Amino acid sequence: MDANEHYCVTHTVMFELTIQSNVINNTDETKEEQEGFSFQEDTVNMTASHHTADMVHFSIQPQQDTMKLKEQIQSAQVVANSSKVLMYLIQVICDSENQQNNSSTDTRLLPAETEALFTYDVSVCPDNEGDYTENENRLALEYEAEREKERCEERKKEEQKRRIERDFQMELKKIMEAEKLQQKELELIEKRAQKKLDQEMMLQREVIRNLQRRVEQERRMREEEQKRIKNEEDKRTRKEDEIRRKKDEEMIKKGEEEERKREEATMKMEKEKKMERNEAEEG
């Protein structure tokens, strides 16, 4: 039995003792009112007849004494039962503490032995109504104690349920935090991978740009070489054409010179022939 159970059972017993005390007080007040009412009836009857008043007074007085005696007995029985329950409660608490301390002997007392510890001497009237009331009170106390114990068990179960719920929430929170941490790690890994991929892409782009520049340079060099070769070819062609043209001009000029010389020789021969003919004619 833990502190919660001690508190619950003690609270129940004290509550029952308070109720019984209130019942006793209410009973006493009711009886006093009844006695006052009976006293008023006695006074009214005494105004009617002195003889009748004596008879009424004689008949009511033993009944009142008997009722007071029964009330005192019942009150004493209730107090005794309450005290017995309280002693039993104390003994149960002590036994629970001894069990928690790993005691090797069982010090629990039976209800009969607990009743033997009660030191009050109560005169019990051998009345069936008194026994019934005592049993009824005892059963009511036992029932209320059992109900309070059940309520304590329910509270313990609720507390255990809340504790399990708290543990579950804590575990869930840990799992969620672990998932968040894992998500952050995955995001960090993804960022690193993306950064590495971007760097590789940049390197590839740089390599591609370098290749493109090299290809462009080679293309320009090839074009320049082709242009140079073409220029040289054109230059050689022009030179050859110039040489050919000069040769043609020289050949033409030489042919014209030869033609002129032939014409001069022909003219000279004709002139000589003409002169010879003229001389021949003169001779």
CSV table of C-alpha atoms in Angstrom, one decimal:
chain,number,residue,atom,x,y,z
A,1,MET,CA,0.0,0.0,0.0
A,2,ASP,CA,1.5,3.3,-1.0
A,3,ALA,CA,1.0,6.8,0.2
A,4,ASN,CA,-2.0,7.4,-2.0
A,5,GLU,CA,-3.8,4.3,-0.7
A,6,HIS,CA,-3.0,5.3,2.9
A,7,TYR,CA,-4.5,8.7,2.3
A,8,CYS,CA,-7.6,7.3,0.5
A,9,VAL,CA,-8.4,4.8,3.3
A,10,THR,CA,-7.7,7.2,6.1
A,11,HIS,CA,-9.9,9.8,4.4
A,12,THR,CA,-12.7,7.3,4.0
A,13,VAL,CA,-12.6,6.2,7.7
A,14,MET,CA,-12.5,9.8,8.9
A,15,PHE,CA,-15.4,10.7,6.6
A,16,GLU,CA,-17.4,7.8,8.0
A,17,LEU,CA,-16.6,8.8,11.6
A,18,THR,CA,-17.7,12.3,10.9
A,19,ILE,CA,-21.0,11.0,9.4
A,20,GLN,CA,-21.7,8.8,12.3
A,21,SER,CA,-20.9,11.6,14.8
A,22,ASN,CA,-23.4,13.8,12.9
A,23,VAL,CA,-26.0,11.0,13.0
A,24,ILE,CA,-25.5,10.6,16.7
A,25,ASN,CA,-25.9,14.4,17.3
A,26,ASN,CA,-28.9,14.5,15.0
A,27,THR,CA,-30.4,11.6,16.9
A,28,ASP,CA,-29.8,13.3,20.2
A,29,GLU,CA,-31.4,16.5,19.0
A,30,THR,CA,-34.4,14.6,17.6
A,31,LYS,CA,-34.8,12.8,20.9
A,32,GLU,CA,-34.6,16.0,22.8
A,33,GLU,CA,-37.3,17.5,20.6
A,34,GLN,CA,-39.4,14.4,21.2
A,35,GLU,CA,-38.9,14.7,24.9
A,36,GLY,CA,-39.8,18.4,24.8
A,37,PHE,CA,-42.9,17.5,22.8
A,38,SER,CA,-43.8,14.8,25.3
A,39,PHE,CA,-43.2,17.3,28.1
A,40,GLN,CA,-45.7,19.7,26.5
A,41,GLU,CA,-48.2,16.9,26.1
A,42,ASP,CA,-47.7,16.1,29.8
A,43,THR,CA,-48.3,19.7,30.8
A,44,VAL,CA,-51.5,19.9,28.7
A,45,ASN,CA,-52.8,16.6,30.2
A,46,MET,CA,-52.0,17.8,33.7
A,47,THR,CA,-54.3,20.8,33.3
A,48,ALA,CA,-57.2,18.4,32.6
A,49,SER,CA,-56.9,16.1,35.5
A,50,HIS,CA,-54.4,15.6,38.3
A,51,HIS,CA,-55.1,11.9,38.4
A,52,THR,CA,-54.6,11.5,34.7
A,53,ALA,CA,-51.3,13.5,34.8
A,54,ASP,CA,-49.9,11.2,37.4
A,55,MET,CA,-50.7,8.2,35.2
A,56,VAL,CA,-49.3,9.8,32.1
A,57,HIS,CA,-46.1,10.8,34.0
A,58,PHE,CA,-45.8,7.3,35.3
A,59,SER,CA,-46.2,5.7,31.9
A,60,ILE,CA,-43.9,8.1,29.9
A,61,GLN,CA,-41.0,8.2,32.3
A,62,PRO,CA,-39.9,4.5,31.9
A,63,GLN,CA,-40.3,4.8,28.1
A,64,GLN,CA,-38.0,7.8,28.0
A,65,ASP,CA,-35.4,6.1,30.2
A,66,THR,CA,-35.5,3.0,28.0
A,67,MET,CA,-35.1,5.1,24.8
A,68,LYS,CA,-32.2,7.1,26.3
A,69,LEU,CA,-30.6,3.8,27.3
A,70,LYS,CA,-31.0,2.4,23.8
A,71,GLU,CA,-29.6,5.6,22.3
A,72,GLN,CA,-26.6,5.5,24.5
A,73,ILE,CA,-26.0,1.8,23.7
A,74,GLN,CA,-26.3,2.5,20.0
A,75,SER,CA,-24.0,5.5,20.2
A,76,ALA,CA,-21.4,3.5,22.1
A,77,GLN,CA,-21.7,0.7,19.5
A,78,VAL,CA,-21.2,3.1,16.7
A,79,VAL,CA,-18.2,4.7,18.4
A,80,ALA,CA,-16.8,1.2,19.2
A,81,ASN,CA,-17.3,0.1,15.5
A,82,SER,CA,-15.6,3.3,14.3
A,83,SER,CA,-12.7,2.8,16.7
A,84,LYS,CA,-12.4,-0.8,15.6
A,85,VAL,CA,-12.2,0.2,12.0
A,86,LEU,CA,-9.7,2.9,12.8
A,87,MET,CA,-7.5,0.4,14.7
A,88,TYR,CA,-7.8,-2.1,11.8
A,89,LEU,CA,-6.8,0.7,9.4
A,90,ILE,CA,-3.7,1.5,11.5
A,91,GLN,CA,-2.8,-2.2,11.7
A,92,VAL,CA,-3.2,-2.6,7.8
A,93,ILE,CA,-1.0,0.5,7.3
A,94,CYS,CA,1.7,-0.9,9.6
A,95,ASP,CA,1.5,-4.3,7.9
A,96,SER,CA,2.0,-2.6,4.5
A,97,GLU,CA,5.0,-0.7,5.7
A,98,ASN,CA,6.5,-3.9,7.1
A,99,GLN,CA,5.9,-5.7,3.8
A,100,GLN,CA,7.6,-2.8,2.0
A,101,ASN,CA,10.6,-3.2,4.4
A,102,ASN,CA,11.0,-6.9,3.4
A,103,SER,CA,10.0,-8.1,6.8
A,104,SER,CA,10.4,-11.9,7.2
A,105,THR,CA,7.4,-12.3,9.5
A,106,ASP,CA,3.8,-11.5,8.9
A,107,THR,CA,2.6,-9.0,11.6
A,108,ARG,CA,-0.9,-8.6,10.2
A,109,LEU,CA,-3.6,-9.0,12.7
A,110,LEU,CA,-7.0,-10.5,12.0
A,111,PRO,CA,-10.1,-8.4,12.6
A,112,ALA,CA,-10.8,-10.4,15.7
A,113,GLU,CA,-7.3,-9.7,17.1
A,114,THR,CA,-7.7,-6.0,16.1
A,115,GLU,CA,-10.9,-5.9,18.1
A,116,ALA,CA,-9.1,-7.4,21.1
A,117,LEU,CA,-6.8,-4.3,21.0
A,118,PHE,CA,-9.7,-2.0,21.6
A,119,THR,CA,-9.7,-1.0,25.3
A,120,TYR,CA,-13.2,0.5,25.6
A,121,ASP,CA,-15.7,-1.4,27.7
A,122,VAL,CA,-19.1,-1.2,26.1
A,123,SER,CA,-22.2,-2.8,27.5
A,124,VAL,CA,-24.0,-4.4,24.6
A,125,CYS,CA,-27.7,-4.9,24.9
A,126,PRO,CA,-28.8,-8.3,23.7
A,127,ASP,CA,-31.2,-6.6,21.3
A,128,ASN,CA,-31.7,-7.9,17.8
A,129,GLU,CA,-32.2,-4.3,16.5
A,130,GLY,CA,-28.9,-3.3,18.1
A,131,ASP,CA,-27.1,-6.3,16.5
A,132,TYR,CA,-28.7,-5.5,13.2
A,133,THR,CA,-27.6,-1.8,13.4
A,134,GLU,CA,-24.1,-2.8,14.4
A,135,ASN,CA,-23.9,-5.2,11.4
A,136,GLU,CA,-25.4,-2.7,9.1
A,137,ASN,CA,-22.9,0.0,10.3
A,138,ARG,CA,-20.0,-2.5,9.9
A,139,LEU,CA,-21.1,-3.5,6.5
A,140,ALA,CA,-21.6,0.1,5.5
A,141,LEU,CA,-18.1,0.9,6.7
A,142,GLU,CA,-16.6,-2.1,4.9
A,143,TYR,CA,-18.6,-1.2,1.8
A,144,GLU,CA,-17.4,2.4,1.8
A,145,ALA,CA,-13.8,1.3,2.6
A,146,GLU,CA,-14.0,-1.1,-0.4
A,147,ARG,CA,-15.5,1.6,-2.6
A,148,GLU,CA,-12.8,4.0,-1.5
A,149,LYS,CA,-10.2,1.3,-2.2
A,150,GLU,CA,-11.7,0.8,-5.6
A,151,ARG,CA,-11.6,4.5,-6.2
A,152,CYS,CA,-8.0,4.6,-5.1
A,153,GLU,CA,-7.3,1.7,-7.5
A,154,GLU,CA,-9.0,3.6,-10.3
A,155,ARG,CA,-7.0,6.7,-9.4
A,156,LYS,CA,-3.8,4.6,-9.5
A,157,LYS,CA,-4.9,3.1,-12.8
A,158,GLU,CA,-5.6,6.6,-14.1
A,159,GLU,CA,-2.2,7.8,-12.8
A,160,GLN,CA,-0.5,4.8,-14.4
A,161,LYS,CA,-2.4,5.5,-17.6
A,162,ARG,CA,-1.3,9.1,-17.5
A,163,ARG,CA,2.2,8.0,-16.8
A,164,ILE,CA,2.1,5.6,-19.7
A,165,GLU,CA,0.7,8.4,-21.8
A,166,ARG,CA,3.4,10.8,-20.7
A,167,ASP,CA,6.1,8.1,-21.4
A,168,PHE,CA,4.5,7.5,-24.8
A,169,GLN,CA,4.5,11.2,-25.5
A,170,MET,CA,8.1,11.5,-24.4
A,171,GLU,CA,9.1,8.5,-26.6
A,172,LEU,CA,7.0,10.0,-29.5
A,173,LYS,CA,8.8,13.3,-28.9
A,174,LYS,CA,12.2,11.5,-28.9
A,175,ILE,CA,11.2,9.7,-32.1
A,176,MET,CA,10.0,12.9,-33.7
A,177,GLU,CA,13.2,14.7,-32.7
A,178,ALA,CA,15.3,11.8,-34.0
A,179,GLU,CA,13.3,12.0,-37.3
A,180,LYS,CA,13.9,15.8,-37.4
A,181,LEU,CA,17.6,15.2,-36.8
A,182,GLN,CA,17.7,12.5,-39.4
A,183,GLN,CA,15.8,14.8,-41.8
A,184,LYS,CA,18.3,17.6,-41.1
A,185,GLU,CA,21.1,15.1,-41.7
A,186,LEU,CA,19.5,14.0,-44.9
A,187,GLU,CA,19.0,17.6,-46.0
A,188,LEU,CA,22.7,18.3,-45.1
A,189,ILE,CA,23.8,15.3,-47.1
A,190,GLU,CA,21.5,16.4,-49.9
A,191,LYS,CA,23.0,19.9,-49.8
A,192,ARG,CA,26.5,18.5,-49.8
A,193,ALA,CA,25.7,16.2,-52.7
A,194,GLN,CA,24.0,19.0,-54.6
A,195,LYS,CA,27.0,21.2,-53.9
A,196,LYS,CA,29.4,18.5,-55.1
A,197,LEU,CA,27.2,17.9,-58.2
A,198,ASP,CA,27.2,21.7,-58.9
A,199,GLN,CA,31.0,21.7,-58.6
A,200,GLU,CA,31.3,18.8,-60.9
A,201,MET,CA,28.9,20.5,-63.3
A,202,MET,CA,30.9,23.6,-63.1
A,203,LEU,CA,34.1,21.6,-63.8
A,204,GLN,CA,32.4,19.9,-66.7
A,205,ARG,CA,31.2,23.2,-68.1
A,206,GLU,CA,34.7,24.6,-67.7
A,207,VAL,CA,36.2,21.6,-69.5
A,208,ILE,CA,33.6,22.0,-72.2
A,209,ARG,CA,34.4,25.7,-72.5
A,210,ASN,CA,38.1,24.9,-72.7
A,211,LEU,CA,37.4,22.3,-75.4
A,212,GLN,CA,35.3,24.8,-77.3
A,213,ARG,CA,38.0,27.4,-77.0
A,214,ARG,CA,40.6,24.9,-78.2
A,215,VAL,CA,38.4,23.9,-81.1
A,216,GLU,CA,37.8,27.5,-81.9
A,217,GLN,CA,41.5,28.2,-81.8
A,218,GLU,CA,42.2,25.2,-84.0
A,219,ARG,CA,39.5,26.3,-86.4
A,220,ARG,CA,40.9,29.8,-86.6
A,221,MET,CA,44.4,28.4,-87.0
A,222,ARG,CA,43.2,26.1,-89.8
A,223,GLU,CA,41.4,29.0,-91.4
A,224,GLU,CA,44.5,31.1,-91.1
A,225,GLU,CA,46.6,28.4,-92.6
A,226,GLN,CA,44.2,27.9,-95.4
A,227,LYS,CA,44.1,31.6,-96.0
A,228,ARG,CA,47.9,31.7,-95.9
A,229,ILE,CA,48.1,28.8,-98.3
A,230,LYS,CA,45.6,30.5,-100.6
A,231,ASN,CA,47.4,33.7,-100.5
A,232,GLU,CA,50.7,32.0,-101.3
A,233,GLU,CA,48.9,30.1,-104.1
A,234,ASP,CA,47.4,33.3,-105.4
A,235,LYS,CA,50.8,35.0,-105.2
A,236,ARG,CA,52.5,32.2,-107.0
A,237,THR,CA,49.7,32.2,-109.6
A,238,ARG,CA,50.1,35.9,-110.1
A,239,LYS,CA,53.8,35.6,-110.4
A,240,GLU,CA,53.5,32.8,-112.9
A,241,ASP,CA,50.9,34.9,-114.8
A,242,GLU,CA,53.3,37.8,-114.7
A,243,ILE,CA,56.1,35.7,-116.0
A,244,ARG,CA,53.9,34.2,-118.6
A,245,ARG,CA,52.7,37.6,-119.6
A,246,LYS,CA,56.3,38.9,-119.8
A,247,LYS,CA,57.3,36.0,-121.9
A,248,ASP,CA,54.3,36.5,-124.2
A,249,GLU,CA,55.2,40.1,-124.5
A,250,GLU,CA,58.8,39.3,-125.3
A,251,MET,CA,57.8,36.8,-127.8
A,252,ILE,CA,55.4,39.2,-129.4
A,253,LYS,CA,58.0,41.9,-129.3
A,254,LYS,CA,60.6,39.6,-130.8
A,255,GLY,CA,58.2,38.5,-133.5
A,256,GLU,CA,57.4,42.1,-134.3
A,257,GLU,CA,61.1,42.9,-134.4
A,258,GLU,CA,61.8,40.0,-136.7
A,259,GLU,CA,58.9,41.0,-138.9
A,260,ARG,CA,60.2,44.5,-139.0
A,261,LYS,CA,63.6,43.2,-139.9
A,262,ARG,CA,62.2,41.0,-142.6
A,263,GLU,CA,60.3,43.9,-144.0
A,264,GLU,CA,63.3,46.1,-143.9
A,265,ALA,CA,65.4,43.4,-145.6
A,266,THR,CA,62.7,42.9,-148.2
A,267,MET,CA,62.4,46.6,-148.7
A,268,LYS,CA,66.2,46.8,-149.0
A,269,MET,CA,66.3,44.0,-151.5
A,270,GLU,CA,63.5,45.6,-153.5
A,271,LYS,CA,65.3,48.9,-153.3
A,272,GLU,CA,68.5,47.3,-154.5
A,273,LYS,CA,66.7,45.4,-157.2
A,274,LYS,CA,65.1,48.7,-158.3
A,275,MET,CA,68.4,50.4,-158.3
A,276,GLU,CA,70.0,47.6,-160.3
A,277,ARG,CA,67.1,47.8,-162.7
A,278,ASN,CA,67.5,51.5,-163.0
A,279,GLU,CA,71.2,51.1,-163.6
A,280,ALA,CA,70.5,48.4,-166.1
A,281,GLU,CA,68.2,50.7,-167.9
A,282,GLU,CA,70.6,53.5,-167.9
A,283,GLY,CA,73.4,51.3,-169.1
